[in-house]
């Protein structure tokens, strides 16, 4: 093994803390040495953010400032967490916990379950789609595979935004979500899904976070035990944090501020899952004394690619755009991005495949080339074009076109129609091949107009539409072709693409390309209606589409090809135009007025120690004392009651029982364990104090603002001796 090989595959562990800092640029070094107080790292694409934060942790450990077991680094994928652990080991910082939010929460929940809840922890289900199907059956609602996926996604969004079934409809409307079914049906399915889980004693991944949050909120002793273990936190991809994950992070932190977050608001592309950049953008407001470091030196892409990326964001609007970063390439000059216009989509695919064939023949590894598109349904055309050009390829984040369930099912239907079409009433009044295919696929869910919104239903329709379009093209090329001929053509195409998996050109959607990079990137289908996608209507949705294109551009290290087609199929009307996002950037187009980047250049902004800024000052903790005998309280349960267990209780037993009955009803309707509504201790405290108004109720430990808002009216009505029906009538 040569020295070069050794240094590449098995790098030497730095021999000192100072050696850990070698090779870092000034801003990265600032991140690595900012070990005290809150730190916010605004890191543009390709600026070495993972390098900066892993060296920060390693430097703190090697310098004796951080103990490895006291550090918890969290990110969003197992791949990213594994990469972080690997880098930390190479830097001599083994023992640091680097996990996903779910993994970290699951470990804590498993450990503390016997103490917090008692008994065995429910089984964790890997996939919830079967449970959703069972819930739909219980509701007598029929869902196909695509609708199951969409409803499952709505349930997941509801849970990460801490929305219970009863609140789904207004919450979805407020968030501007386009529900795949009637919101009332979604809420019904969500509630039934929670019932199914409870009956089978299982929990899902979102429950892991919800239950961990509930335990840490209600059991101060457990929260303090975790805080004693983990004293320093690092959060990667902070722009993708959901409200539920942010709440968990706050509970981990407690009153401390040893937190380092890393993110880029311009790469927020998962808002449909509940992610929001607000926590990143509001960090300085919440932590006025924070050190903010901006990483803008781009080590990935050439100046030409970086110029296009900056140009895209210069035209952006909205809050994320106000904080964009102006990247500065650190690489030598490369080729200008190539813009290509084609007459139709097959010509666009053939053009990309032809150019890729030339690149591979010139020595560029196929694994260093990617074709990125907006929707998975676009993959088939490029799969076929690459196969025709004898270029190996692999799909990332999507099934092969002919492996998709809807395509397989459509193939079976077409094969049956080809054999027994004479007995099929659907085909009685159709004569030409395209009409026959449309008639058959209409029974599989194809319609002349696409469904509204996005998600699995839309993707399934696009797959079926691709078959309809293929039939039209096939009939145009072979006017005498029959349905049986088309089925044979489909079989040949499928068989040609069932080759063993090889390392080849990557075909991926823009969403699944996040976090990856290649020497050569082909951004295809960059036309109005696809980028931005047709169903992006609001300004916020349009801007997220722009950020998605920005992510695609910044995947390229050196060569970038951007293309679009004027029509869908050969001979079609050339009524398409290039994406509005390219205005002023591609040759011959008119620029849109841009703005200077509020995020500006790289650098460091130091917070003022003790600065209040616009954030409220945290209240100083004062000793809790028994309201009966005055003794200082230390037990969490006694602190909640504000009295010693041995001191006499003045609890209203009848009120306590009414509160317990109400809590049971709330737990059933929301699909939560009863203690997630209020713990027994909190109910006892309420029954003892019998609050008259919200101010008195809010003083009771265990009644936070969220629970006060959600349950306050009911609790006060019960304390006043009213039935909930009377309370509603008075309102």
PDB file of C-alpha atoms in Angstrom, residues 544-715:
ATOM      1  CA  UNK A 544     -39.600  26.239  -2.937  1.00  0.00           C
ATOM      2  CA  UNK A 545     -39.485  25.101  -6.574  1.00  0.00           C
ATOM      3  CA  UNK A 546     -36.774  27.699  -7.206  1.00  0.00           C
ATOM      4  CA  UNK A 547     -34.796  26.367  -4.238  1.00  0.00           C
ATOM      5  CA  UNK A 548     -35.212  22.861  -5.627  1.00  0.00           C
ATOM      6  CA  UNK A 549     -33.612  23.946  -8.901  1.00  0.00           C
ATOM      7  CA  UNK A 550     -30.846  25.648  -6.885  1.00  0.00           C
ATOM      8  CA  UNK A 551     -30.153  22.345  -5.133  1.00  0.00           C
ATOM      9  CA  UNK A 552     -29.944  20.663  -8.545  1.00  0.00           C
ATOM     10  CA  UNK A 553     -27.490  23.233  -9.910  1.00  0.00           C
ATOM     11  CA  UNK A 554     -25.233  22.979  -6.867  1.00  0.00           C
ATOM     12  CA  UNK A 555     -24.905  19.194  -7.262  1.00  0.00           C
ATOM     13  CA  UNK A 556     -22.532  19.789 -10.224  1.00  0.00           C
ATOM     14  CA  UNK A 557     -18.814  20.076  -9.646  1.00  0.00           C
ATOM     15  CA  UNK A 558     -17.717  21.021 -13.163  1.00  0.00           C
ATOM     16  CA  UNK A 559     -20.067  20.309 -16.086  1.00  0.00           C
ATOM     17  CA  UNK A 560     -23.690  21.434 -15.996  1.00  0.00           C
ATOM     18  CA  UNK A 561     -26.205  20.848 -18.790  1.00  0.00           C
ATOM     19  CA  UNK A 562     -29.654  22.478 -18.563  1.00  0.00           C
ATOM     20  CA  UNK A 563     -32.316  21.493 -21.097  1.00  0.00           C
ATOM     21  CA  UNK A 564     -36.013  21.705 -21.922  1.00  0.00           C
ATOM     22  CA  UNK A 565     -38.373  20.581 -24.676  1.00  0.00           C
ATOM     23  CA  UNK A 566     -40.852  22.750 -26.599  1.00  0.00           C
ATOM     24  CA  UNK A 567     -43.431  19.948 -26.856  1.00  0.00           C
ATOM     25  CA  UNK A 568     -44.098  16.629 -25.206  1.00  0.00           C
ATOM     26  CA  UNK A 569     -44.041  14.359 -28.215  1.00  0.00           C
ATOM     27  CA  UNK A 570     -42.737  14.492 -31.814  1.00  0.00           C
ATOM     28  CA  UNK A 571     -44.994  16.611 -33.986  1.00  0.00           C
ATOM     29  CA  UNK A 572     -46.726  18.204 -31.000  1.00  0.00           C
ATOM     30  CA  UNK A 573     -47.451  21.906 -30.633  1.00  0.00           C
ATOM     31  CA  UNK A 574     -44.306  23.742 -29.509  1.00  0.00           C
ATOM     32  CA  UNK A 575     -46.154  25.675 -26.793  1.00  0.00           C
ATOM     33  CA  UNK A 576     -43.750  25.184 -23.926  1.00  0.00           C
ATOM     34  CA  UNK A 577     -41.219  27.725 -22.761  1.00  0.00           C
ATOM     35  CA  UNK A 578     -38.104  27.495 -20.601  1.00  0.00           C
ATOM     36  CA  UNK A 579     -38.582  27.857 -16.863  1.00  0.00           C
ATOM     37  CA  UNK A 580     -39.065  31.392 -15.603  1.00  0.00           C
ATOM     38  CA  UNK A 581     -36.234  30.651 -13.162  1.00  0.00           C
ATOM     39  CA  UNK A 582     -33.778  30.851 -16.072  1.00  0.00           C
ATOM     40  CA  UNK A 583     -34.872  34.342 -17.128  1.00  0.00           C
ATOM     41  CA  UNK A 584     -31.816  36.559 -17.341  1.00  0.00           C
ATOM     42  CA  UNK A 585     -29.492  33.605 -16.816  1.00  0.00           C
ATOM     43  CA  UNK A 586     -29.698  31.684 -20.070  1.00  0.00           C
ATOM     44  CA  UNK A 587     -28.466  33.363 -23.251  1.00  0.00           C
ATOM     45  CA  UNK A 588     -31.032  35.569 -24.967  1.00  0.00           C
ATOM     46  CA  UNK A 589     -33.398  35.927 -22.017  1.00  0.00           C
ATOM     47  CA  UNK A 590     -34.390  39.061 -20.127  1.00  0.00           C
ATOM     48  CA  UNK A 591     -33.229  39.443 -16.564  1.00  0.00           C
ATOM     49  CA  UNK A 592     -35.604  39.847 -13.658  1.00  0.00           C
ATOM     50  CA  UNK A 593     -34.668  42.558 -11.194  1.00  0.00           C
ATOM     51  CA  UNK A 594     -32.658  40.985  -8.423  1.00  0.00           C
ATOM     52  CA  UNK A 595     -31.610  42.002  -4.957  1.00  0.00           C
ATOM     53  CA  UNK A 596     -28.431  41.995  -2.965  1.00  0.00           C
ATOM     54  CA  UNK A 597     -28.046  39.034  -0.661  1.00  0.00           C
ATOM     55  CA  UNK A 598     -29.060  39.903   2.862  1.00  0.00           C
ATOM     56  CA  UNK A 599     -26.933  36.973   3.975  1.00  0.00           C
ATOM     57  CA  UNK A 600     -23.994  38.650   2.271  1.00  0.00           C
ATOM     58  CA  UNK A 601     -20.432  37.436   2.264  1.00  0.00           C
ATOM     59  CA  UNK A 602     -18.894  34.965   4.627  1.00  0.00           C
ATOM     60  CA  UNK A 603     -17.679  35.986   8.046  1.00  0.00           C
ATOM     61  CA  UNK A 604     -18.385  35.970  11.744  1.00  0.00           C
ATOM     62  CA  UNK A 605     -20.962  37.883  13.756  1.00  0.00           C
ATOM     63  CA  UNK A 606     -20.337  37.659  17.475  1.00  0.00           C
ATOM     64  CA  UNK A 607     -23.189  38.013  19.887  1.00  0.00           C
ATOM     65  CA  UNK A 608     -22.902  40.267  22.883  1.00  0.00           C
ATOM     66  CA  UNK A 609     -22.637  38.188  26.076  1.00  0.00           C
ATOM     67  CA  UNK A 610     -25.700  38.793  28.170  1.00  0.00           C
ATOM     68  CA  UNK A 611     -27.373  40.716  25.356  1.00  0.00           C
ATOM     69  CA  UNK A 612     -31.122  40.724  25.579  1.00  0.00           C
ATOM     70  CA  UNK A 613     -31.824  41.709  21.977  1.00  0.00           C
ATOM     71  CA  UNK A 614     -35.443  41.124  21.147  1.00  0.00           C
ATOM     72  CA  UNK A 615     -35.626  37.773  22.891  1.00  0.00           C
ATOM     73  CA  UNK A 616     -37.312  37.563  26.282  1.00  0.00           C
ATOM     74  CA  UNK A 617     -34.951  36.996  29.185  1.00  0.00           C
ATOM     75  CA  UNK A 618     -35.386  33.570  30.723  1.00  0.00           C
ATOM     76  CA  UNK A 619     -36.784  33.694  34.200  1.00  0.00           C
ATOM     77  CA  UNK A 620     -34.377  32.720  36.952  1.00  0.00           C
ATOM     78  CA  UNK A 621     -35.358  29.554  38.747  1.00  0.00           C
ATOM     79  CA  UNK A 622     -36.377  30.006  42.372  1.00  0.00           C
ATOM     80  CA  UNK A 623     -36.685  27.184  44.901  1.00  0.00           C
ATOM     81  CA  UNK A 624     -40.108  25.554  44.979  1.00  0.00           C
ATOM     82  CA  UNK A 625     -41.627  25.480  48.457  1.00  0.00           C
ATOM     83  CA  UNK A 626     -44.492  23.502  49.923  1.00  0.00           C
ATOM     84  CA  UNK A 627     -47.577  25.696  50.104  1.00  0.00           C
ATOM     85  CA  UNK A 628     -48.589  23.946  53.385  1.00  0.00           C
ATOM     86  CA  UNK A 629     -45.416  23.693  55.490  1.00  0.00           C
ATOM     87  CA  UNK A 630     -42.977  25.852  53.479  1.00  0.00           C
ATOM     88  CA  UNK A 631     -40.283  23.166  53.093  1.00  0.00           C
ATOM     89  CA  UNK A 632     -38.115  23.362  49.942  1.00  0.00           C
ATOM     90  CA  UNK A 633     -39.328  20.807  47.390  1.00  0.00           C
ATOM     91  CA  UNK A 634     -36.958  18.724  45.246  1.00  0.00           C
ATOM     92  CA  UNK A 635     -39.089  15.767  44.174  1.00  0.00           C
ATOM     93  CA  UNK A 636     -40.659  16.406  40.709  1.00  0.00           C
ATOM     94  CA  UNK A 637     -44.027  15.019  41.815  1.00  0.00           C
ATOM     95  CA  UNK A 638     -44.132  17.174  44.923  1.00  0.00           C
ATOM     96  CA  UNK A 639     -43.064  20.210  42.888  1.00  0.00           C
ATOM     97  CA  UNK A 640     -46.011  19.649  40.584  1.00  0.00           C
ATOM     98  CA  UNK A 641     -48.441  19.531  43.543  1.00  0.00           C
ATOM     99  CA  UNK A 642     -46.580  22.384  45.303  1.00  0.00           C
ATOM    100  CA  UNK A 643     -46.795  20.474  48.574  1.00  0.00           C
ATOM    101  CA  UNK A 644     -45.087  17.591  50.348  1.00  0.00           C
ATOM    102  CA  UNK A 645     -46.651  14.189  49.907  1.00  0.00           C
ATOM    103  CA  UNK A 646     -47.025  13.982  53.696  1.00  0.00           C
ATOM    104  CA  UNK A 647     -48.829  17.316  53.987  1.00  0.00           C
ATOM    105  CA  UNK A 648     -52.631  17.199  54.043  1.00  0.00           C
ATOM    106  CA  UNK A 649     -54.415  17.501  50.726  1.00  0.00           C
ATOM    107  CA  UNK A 650     -57.451  19.661  50.167  1.00  0.00           C
ATOM    108  CA  UNK A 651     -58.259  17.998  46.850  1.00  0.00           C
ATOM    109  CA  UNK A 652     -61.854  17.947  45.634  1.00  0.00           C
ATOM    110  CA  UNK A 653     -62.321  14.209  44.985  1.00  0.00           C
ATOM    111  CA  UNK A 654     -65.376  14.736  42.794  1.00  0.00           C
ATOM    112  CA  UNK A 655     -63.543  17.290  40.662  1.00  0.00           C
ATOM    113  CA  UNK A 656     -60.585  14.935  40.347  1.00  0.00           C
ATOM    114  CA  UNK A 657     -62.824  12.098  39.076  1.00  0.00           C
ATOM    115  CA  UNK A 658     -64.545  14.411  36.572  1.00  0.00           C
ATOM    116  CA  UNK A 659     -61.137  15.514  35.303  1.00  0.00           C
ATOM    117  CA  UNK A 660     -60.030  11.877  34.945  1.00  0.00           C
ATOM    118  CA  UNK A 661     -63.148  11.014  32.925  1.00  0.00           C
ATOM    119  CA  UNK A 662     -62.599  14.050  30.685  1.00  0.00           C
ATOM    120  CA  UNK A 663     -58.928  13.113  30.215  1.00  0.00           C
ATOM    121  CA  UNK A 664     -59.892   9.580  29.157  1.00  0.00           C
ATOM    122  CA  UNK A 665     -62.260  10.991  26.518  1.00  0.00           C
ATOM    123  CA  UNK A 666     -59.548  13.330  25.231  1.00  0.00           C
ATOM    124  CA  UNK A 667     -57.021  10.507  25.028  1.00  0.00           C
ATOM    125  CA  UNK A 668     -59.424   8.338  23.049  1.00  0.00           C
ATOM    126  CA  UNK A 669     -60.330  11.084  20.592  1.00  0.00           C
ATOM    127  CA  UNK A 670     -56.728  12.197  20.003  1.00  0.00           C
ATOM    128  CA  UNK A 671     -55.191   8.730  19.894  1.00  0.00           C
ATOM    129  CA  UNK A 672     -52.692   9.570  22.654  1.00  0.00           C
ATOM    130  CA  UNK A 673     -51.877   7.897  25.975  1.00  0.00           C
ATOM    131  CA  UNK A 674     -53.779   9.561  28.821  1.00  0.00           C
ATOM    132  CA  UNK A 675     -50.629  10.939  30.438  1.00  0.00           C
ATOM    133  CA  UNK A 676     -49.922  12.915  27.248  1.00  0.00           C
ATOM    134  CA  UNK A 677     -53.055  14.974  27.985  1.00  0.00           C
ATOM    135  CA  UNK A 678     -52.250  15.558  31.669  1.00  0.00           C
ATOM    136  CA  UNK A 679     -50.441  13.355  34.184  1.00  0.00           C
ATOM    137  CA  UNK A 680     -52.161  12.170  37.361  1.00  0.00           C
ATOM    138  CA  UNK A 681     -50.075  14.612  39.382  1.00  0.00           C
ATOM    139  CA  UNK A 682     -51.164  17.528  37.222  1.00  0.00           C
ATOM    140  CA  UNK A 683     -54.831  16.520  37.550  1.00  0.00           C
ATOM    141  CA  UNK A 684     -54.375  16.304  41.332  1.00  0.00           C
ATOM    142  CA  UNK A 685     -52.813  19.763  41.345  1.00  0.00           C
ATOM    143  CA  UNK A 686     -55.736  21.128  39.336  1.00  0.00           C
ATOM    144  CA  UNK A 687     -58.270  19.454  41.609  1.00  0.00           C
ATOM    145  CA  UNK A 688     -56.528  20.869  44.691  1.00  0.00           C
ATOM    146  CA  UNK A 689     -56.313  24.459  43.439  1.00  0.00           C
ATOM    147  CA  UNK A 690     -59.589  24.524  41.415  1.00  0.00           C
ATOM    148  CA  UNK A 691     -58.426  27.491  39.310  1.00  0.00           C
ATOM    149  CA  UNK A 692     -60.973  30.171  38.395  1.00  0.00           C
ATOM    150  CA  UNK A 693     -59.234  31.581  35.298  1.00  0.00           C
ATOM    151  CA  UNK A 694     -56.469  30.928  32.778  1.00  0.00           C
ATOM    152  CA  UNK A 695     -53.871  32.818  34.798  1.00  0.00           C
ATOM    153  CA  UNK A 696     -54.389  30.557  37.824  1.00  0.00           C
ATOM    154  CA  UNK A 697     -54.456  27.444  35.633  1.00  0.00           C
ATOM    155  CA  UNK A 698     -51.232  28.455  33.874  1.00  0.00           C
ATOM    156  CA  UNK A 699     -49.400  28.644  37.208  1.00  0.00           C
ATOM    157  CA  UNK A 700     -49.857  24.906  37.783  1.00  0.00           C
ATOM    158  CA  UNK A 701     -46.700  22.930  36.792  1.00  0.00           C
ATOM    159  CA  UNK A 702     -47.466  20.650  33.873  1.00  0.00           C
ATOM    160  CA  UNK A 703     -49.872  23.127  32.234  1.00  0.00           C
ATOM    161  CA  UNK A 704     -47.802  24.723  29.501  1.00  0.00           C
ATOM    162  CA  UNK A 705     -48.993  27.254  26.947  1.00  0.00           C
ATOM    163  CA  UNK A 706     -49.811  24.575  24.357  1.00  0.00           C
ATOM    164  CA  UNK A 707     -51.977  22.601  26.791  1.00  0.00           C
ATOM    165  CA  UNK A 708     -53.517  25.776  28.158  1.00  0.00           C
ATOM    166  CA  UNK A 709     -54.574  26.771  24.648  1.00  0.00           C
ATOM    167  CA  UNK A 710     -55.892  23.318  23.791  1.00  0.00           C
ATOM    168  CA  UNK A 711     -57.497  22.214  27.059  1.00  0.00           C
ATOM    169  CA  UNK A 712     -57.845  25.347  29.178  1.00  0.00           C
ATOM    170  CA  UNK A 713     -61.488  26.099  28.393  1.00  0.00           C
ATOM    171  CA  UNK A 714     -62.586  22.525  29.139  1.00  0.00           C
ATOM    172  CA  UNK A 715     -60.634  22.317  32.398  1.00  0.00           C
TER     173      UNK A 715
END
